[in-house]
Short mmCIF file of C-alpha atoms and ligand atoms in Angstrom, two decimals:
data_model
loop_
_atom_site.label_atom_id
_atom_site.label_comp_id
_atom_site.label_asym_id
_atom_site.label_seq_id
_atom_site.Cartn_x
_atom_site.Cartn_y
_atom_site.Cartn_z
CA UNK A 1 -3.28 -5.72 -41.51
CA UNK A 2 -3.10 -3.31 -38.59
CA UNK A 3 0.46 -2.93 -37.39
CA UNK A 4 1.29 -2.60 -33.73
CA UNK A 5 3.69 0.27 -33.11
CA UNK A 6 3.77 0.37 -29.31
CA UNK A 7 3.05 -2.47 -26.93
CA UNK A 8 3.31 -1.89 -23.24
CA UNK A 9 2.75 -4.88 -20.94
CA UNK A 10 2.51 -4.69 -17.16
CA UNK A 11 4.78 -1.66 -17.09
CA UNK A 12 5.85 -0.58 -13.62
CA UNK A 13 8.01 2.36 -12.68
CA UNK A 14 9.12 3.38 -9.25
CA UNK A 15 11.24 6.23 -8.03
CA UNK A 16 12.69 4.89 -4.78
CA UNK A 17 9.66 3.65 -2.85
CA UNK A 18 7.27 5.78 -4.85
CA UNK A 19 5.50 3.50 -7.35
CA UNK A 20 4.50 5.95 -10.06
CA UNK A 21 3.31 3.53 -12.73
CA UNK A 22 1.41 0.40 -11.76
CA UNK A 23 0.86 -2.34 -14.30
CA UNK A 24 0.19 -0.21 -17.35
CA UNK A 25 -1.02 -2.05 -20.43
CA UNK A 26 -1.36 -0.17 -23.70
CA UNK A 27 -1.21 -1.07 -27.34
CA UNK A 28 -1.00 1.58 -30.03
CA UNK A 29 -1.44 0.70 -33.66
CA UNK A 30 0.02 2.46 -36.71
CA UNK A 31 -1.60 5.80 -37.46
CA UNK A 32 -3.48 5.87 -34.22
CA UNK A 33 -3.76 9.07 -32.16
CA UNK A 34 -3.94 8.31 -28.47
CA UNK A 35 -4.56 11.16 -26.06
CA UNK A 36 -3.67 10.75 -22.40
CA UNK A 37 -5.48 12.87 -19.87
CA UNK A 38 -5.40 12.91 -16.11
CA UNK A 39 -4.54 14.96 -13.06
CA UNK A 40 -1.09 16.30 -12.34
CA UNK A 41 1.20 13.69 -10.78
CA UNK A 42 -0.71 10.72 -12.21
CA UNK A 43 2.35 9.47 -14.12
CA UNK A 44 1.60 10.71 -17.65
CA UNK A 45 5.03 12.18 -18.33
CA UNK A 46 6.79 9.23 -16.74
CA UNK A 47 4.82 6.94 -18.99
CA UNK A 48 5.90 8.81 -22.14
CA UNK A 49 9.50 8.83 -20.94
CA UNK A 50 9.39 5.05 -20.42
CA UNK A 51 8.36 4.62 -24.07
CA UNK A 52 11.57 6.00 -25.49
CA UNK A 53 13.91 4.77 -22.82
CA UNK A 54 14.41 8.08 -21.06
CA UNK A 55 13.44 6.28 -17.86
CA UNK A 56 14.64 2.86 -16.85
CA UNK A 57 11.55 0.79 -16.15
CA UNK A 58 11.05 -1.21 -12.97
CA UNK A 59 8.98 -4.04 -14.39
CA UNK A 60 7.05 -5.26 -17.39
CA UNK A 61 7.89 -4.70 -21.00
CA UNK A 62 7.91 -1.94 -23.61
CA UNK A 63 7.98 -2.97 -27.25
CA UNK A 64 8.36 -0.50 -30.07
CA UNK A 65 7.89 -2.00 -33.53
CA UNK A 66 8.68 -5.48 -32.21
CA UNK A 67 11.85 -4.31 -30.46
CA UNK A 68 11.83 -4.97 -26.72
CA UNK A 69 13.54 -1.77 -25.56
CA UNK A 70 14.62 -3.28 -22.25
CA UNK A 71 16.34 -6.19 -23.97
CA UNK A 72 20.07 -5.61 -23.84
CA UNK A 73 20.29 -6.87 -27.42
CA UNK A 74 18.20 -3.95 -28.58
CA UNK A 75 20.02 -0.81 -29.73
CA UNK A 76 17.93 1.68 -27.79
CA UNK A 77 19.50 4.65 -29.52
CA UNK A 78 18.41 3.33 -32.86
CA UNK A 79 14.83 2.74 -31.68
CA UNK A 80 14.79 6.18 -30.08
CA UNK A 81 15.76 7.84 -33.38
CA UNK A 82 12.40 6.80 -34.81
CA UNK A 83 10.48 8.32 -31.93
CA UNK A 84 10.05 12.10 -31.99
CA UNK A 85 9.34 13.85 -28.71
CA UNK A 86 7.94 17.31 -28.07
CA UNK A 87 8.00 18.76 -24.58
CA UNK A 88 6.07 21.40 -22.75
CA UNK A 89 9.13 23.67 -22.64
CA UNK A 90 10.31 23.40 -26.26
CA UNK A 91 13.97 22.68 -25.28
CA UNK A 92 15.35 24.42 -28.36
CA UNK A 93 19.09 25.17 -28.34
CA UNK A 94 19.26 28.92 -27.72
CA UNK A 95 22.69 29.37 -29.30
CA UNK A 96 21.59 27.78 -32.60
CA UNK A 97 19.39 29.29 -35.29
CA UNK A 98 16.08 27.68 -36.19
CA UNK A 99 17.69 25.89 -39.14
CA UNK A 100 20.65 24.74 -37.04
CA UNK A 101 18.26 23.38 -34.38
CA UNK A 102 16.48 21.34 -37.04
CA UNK A 103 19.50 19.95 -38.89
CA UNK A 104 21.50 19.08 -35.81
CA UNK A 105 20.22 15.58 -35.05
CA UNK A 106 19.87 14.23 -38.57
CA UNK A 107 23.41 15.37 -39.40
CA UNK A 108 25.05 14.35 -36.10
CA UNK A 109 23.42 10.94 -36.24
CA UNK A 110 24.42 10.59 -39.88
CA UNK A 111 20.91 10.18 -41.15
CA UNK A 112 21.37 12.87 -43.78
CA UNK A 113 24.08 15.00 -45.34
CA UNK A 114 24.15 18.66 -44.37
CA UNK A 115 22.53 19.58 -47.68
CA UNK A 116 19.76 17.00 -47.30
CA UNK A 117 19.06 18.10 -43.73
CA UNK A 118 18.92 21.75 -44.76
CA UNK A 119 16.48 20.92 -47.54
CA UNK A 120 14.40 19.00 -45.02
CA UNK A 121 14.46 21.97 -42.65
CA UNK A 122 13.22 24.24 -45.42
CA UNK A 123 10.35 21.83 -46.16
CA UNK A 124 9.40 21.35 -42.52
CA UNK A 125 9.41 25.06 -41.77
CA UNK A 126 6.97 25.47 -44.60
CA UNK A 127 4.81 22.74 -43.13
CA UNK A 128 4.73 24.52 -39.72
CA UNK A 129 4.30 27.94 -41.37
CA UNK A 130 7.63 29.43 -40.30
CA UNK A 131 9.67 29.64 -43.49
CA UNK A 132 10.64 33.25 -42.81
CA UNK A 133 12.15 32.34 -39.45
CA UNK A 134 14.78 29.94 -40.75
CA UNK A 135 17.79 32.03 -39.79
CA UNK A 136 16.64 33.59 -36.54
CA UNK A 137 17.50 32.53 -33.01
CA UNK A 138 14.84 30.98 -30.76
CA UNK A 139 14.75 33.94 -28.38
CA UNK A 140 13.19 36.09 -31.06
CA UNK A 141 10.24 33.70 -31.45
CA UNK A 142 6.92 33.61 -29.62
CA UNK A 143 6.10 30.51 -27.57
CA UNK A 144 3.81 29.17 -30.26
CA UNK A 145 6.51 29.64 -32.88
CA UNK A 146 9.11 27.94 -30.69
CA UNK A 147 6.87 24.97 -30.24
CA UNK A 148 6.26 24.74 -33.97
CA UNK A 149 10.05 24.76 -34.50
CA UNK A 150 10.35 22.02 -31.85
CA UNK A 151 7.81 19.95 -33.80
CA UNK A 152 9.70 20.54 -37.04
CA UNK A 153 12.93 19.51 -35.29
CA UNK A 154 11.35 16.28 -34.08
CA UNK A 155 10.04 15.57 -37.57
CA UNK A 156 13.45 16.13 -39.15
CA UNK A 157 14.48 12.64 -38.13
CA UNK A 158 11.55 11.15 -40.05
CA UNK A 159 10.12 9.52 -36.94
CA UNK A 160 7.29 7.09 -37.24
CA UNK A 161 5.95 7.74 -33.76
CA UNK A 162 5.53 11.15 -32.15
CA UNK A 163 5.16 11.68 -28.41
CA UNK A 164 3.85 15.01 -27.13
CA UNK A 165 4.04 15.96 -23.46
CA UNK A 166 1.59 18.82 -22.86
CA UNK A 167 2.86 20.71 -25.90
CA UNK A 168 0.54 23.66 -25.37
CA UNK A 169 0.57 23.95 -21.56
CA UNK A 170 3.26 26.61 -21.45
CA UNK A 171 1.70 28.74 -24.15
CA UNK A 172 -0.33 31.91 -23.92
CA UNK A 173 -3.91 31.03 -24.88
CA UNK A 174 -3.78 32.84 -28.22
CA UNK A 175 -0.93 30.57 -29.35
CA UNK A 176 -2.44 27.23 -28.46
CA UNK A 177 -4.46 27.01 -31.67
CA UNK A 178 -1.54 27.33 -34.08
CA UNK A 179 0.31 24.44 -32.39
CA UNK A 180 -2.78 22.21 -32.21
CA UNK A 181 -3.37 22.95 -35.88
CA UNK A 182 0.10 21.60 -36.80
CA UNK A 183 -0.55 18.50 -34.67
CA UNK A 184 -3.92 17.97 -36.26
CA UNK A 185 -2.40 18.05 -39.70
CA UNK A 186 0.25 15.54 -38.64
CA UNK A 187 -2.49 13.27 -37.31
CA UNK A 188 -4.40 13.50 -40.59
CA UNK A 189 -1.28 12.48 -42.50
CA UNK A 190 -1.32 9.23 -40.55
CA UNK A 191 1.36 9.82 -37.93
CA UNK A 192 1.19 7.52 -34.94
CA UNK A 193 0.85 9.91 -32.02
CA UNK A 194 0.63 9.72 -28.25
CA UNK A 195 -0.35 13.06 -26.80
CA UNK A 196 -0.50 14.00 -23.13
CA UNK A 197 -2.79 16.98 -23.11
CA UNK A 198 -5.13 19.22 -21.15
CA UNK A 199 -6.80 20.28 -24.37
CA UNK A 200 -9.97 18.30 -24.14
CA UNK A 201 -11.22 19.76 -27.41
CA UNK A 202 -8.19 18.35 -29.19
CA UNK A 203 -8.54 14.95 -27.49
CA UNK A 204 -12.18 14.82 -28.48
CA UNK A 205 -11.72 15.92 -32.05
CA UNK A 206 -8.40 14.39 -33.06
CA UNK A 207 -7.97 11.46 -30.67
CA UNK A 208 -8.88 8.00 -31.88
CA UNK A 209 -8.68 6.88 -28.27
CA UNK A 210 -8.52 8.63 -24.95
CA UNK A 211 -6.79 7.19 -21.89
CA UNK A 212 -7.57 8.55 -18.43
CA UNK A 213 -4.72 8.03 -15.96
CA UNK A 214 -4.86 8.55 -12.24
CA UNK A 215 -2.52 7.46 -9.49
CA UNK A 216 -0.29 5.45 -11.80
CA UNK A 217 -3.15 3.47 -13.27
CA UNK A 218 -5.09 3.58 -16.49
CA UNK A 219 -8.47 4.08 -14.90
CA UNK A 220 -10.43 4.09 -18.13
CA UNK A 221 -9.91 4.25 -21.87
CA UNK A 222 -12.10 4.39 -24.89
CA UNK A 223 -13.20 6.46 -27.83
CA UNK A 224 -13.47 10.20 -27.18
CA UNK A 225 -17.21 9.72 -27.07
CA UNK A 226 -17.02 6.88 -24.55
CA UNK A 227 -14.80 8.95 -22.26
CA UNK A 228 -16.25 12.42 -22.65
CA UNK A 229 -19.91 11.47 -22.83
CA UNK A 230 -20.19 8.11 -21.15
CA UNK A 231 -17.36 7.79 -18.62
CA UNK A 232 -18.07 4.84 -16.38
CA UNK A 233 -15.57 5.34 -13.59
CA UNK A 234 -16.35 7.90 -10.88
CA UNK A 235 -12.69 9.10 -10.92
CA UNK A 236 -12.95 9.83 -14.65
CA UNK A 237 -16.27 11.62 -14.15
CA UNK A 238 -14.83 13.69 -11.27
CA UNK A 239 -11.82 14.71 -13.35
CA UNK A 240 -13.93 15.67 -16.35
CA UNK A 241 -16.32 17.63 -14.19
CA UNK A 242 -13.38 19.70 -13.01
CA UNK A 243 -11.81 20.37 -16.43
CA UNK A 244 -14.72 20.62 -18.80
P1 ADP B 301 2.27 13.82 -14.61
O1 ADP B 301 3.03 14.00 -15.88
O2 ADP B 301 0.99 13.05 -14.78
O3 ADP B 301 1.98 15.14 -13.94
P2 ADP B 301 4.70 12.64 -13.63
O4 ADP B 301 4.92 11.44 -14.48
O5 ADP B 301 5.48 13.86 -13.93
O6 ADP B 301 3.11 12.97 -13.62
O7 ADP B 301 4.96 12.29 -12.10
C1 ADP B 301 4.35 11.21 -11.47
C2 ADP B 301 5.01 11.05 -10.09
O8 ADP B 301 6.35 10.65 -10.30
C3 ADP B 301 5.02 12.29 -9.25
O9 ADP B 301 4.76 11.90 -7.92
C4 ADP B 301 6.44 12.77 -9.37
O10 ADP B 301 6.85 13.45 -8.23
C5 ADP B 301 7.24 11.47 -9.53
N1 ADP B 301 8.44 11.65 -10.34
C6 ADP B 301 8.51 11.98 -11.65
N2 ADP B 301 9.77 12.05 -12.10
C7 ADP B 301 10.56 11.78 -11.02
C8 ADP B 301 11.97 11.67 -10.81
N3 ADP B 301 12.84 11.85 -11.78
N4 ADP B 301 12.41 11.34 -9.57
C9 ADP B 301 11.53 11.10 -8.55
N5 ADP B 301 10.19 11.20 -8.67
C10 ADP B 301 9.70 11.51 -9.90
MG1 MG B 302 3.58 15.71 -16.87
#
């Protein structure tokens, strides 16, 4: 049976009088890779932040694995621990080494002993191709390497959902590929992923589904082929004409 990992019903989010998300409905099943595209300011980041409780929602419901995250009975911190998030600007701790960045959360949150977390860090750095960087500080890494460490750090908690917010937008072009490659492998391994991206090639190749957002609405969604080759909505067509 296909398991629902994320269920968003009539989600609304306002900042003051600015209604940024308007009745968003999305269901993501286990192992699905959903790519979100759309113009700047359309609410993509806000949407991701609503999924792991980084934003208080103004209406509707967000369920993660059958937990209603707005229900006061739900331990939001516990739910959040199973959701990894990767941001545009890495957000690594500059005063900690690569290994220390990775072991911090699992140890602090008592998911693993120090030894287990260190072993996990060693394994994950191998996965992202950065074994030799285990003891360096982030400022000696390139942008692409920092982002790969950030992905390893998110994976250290053994999340079962990964959220990516424009993970390659801050990178020099020659480093985009190495990060997308890591994400692609993760997708192949069956990770449930929601990826906000401007990389249309990635969305087309790796996405199971593509969602086009504009003005706080989901304007259109479908398979990569349906969106990239047969978009029905003029707003989707306009956007794709500009970016493709
Ligand atoms: P996107 O990621 O698609 O570029 P965002 O979700 O970042 O869009 O922003 C959508 C809208 O929400 C923008 O108008 C932005 O100014 C507004 N917004 C986002 N975060 C905040 C905030 N913390 N306070 C007030 N307005 C915000
Ligand atoms: Mg954004």
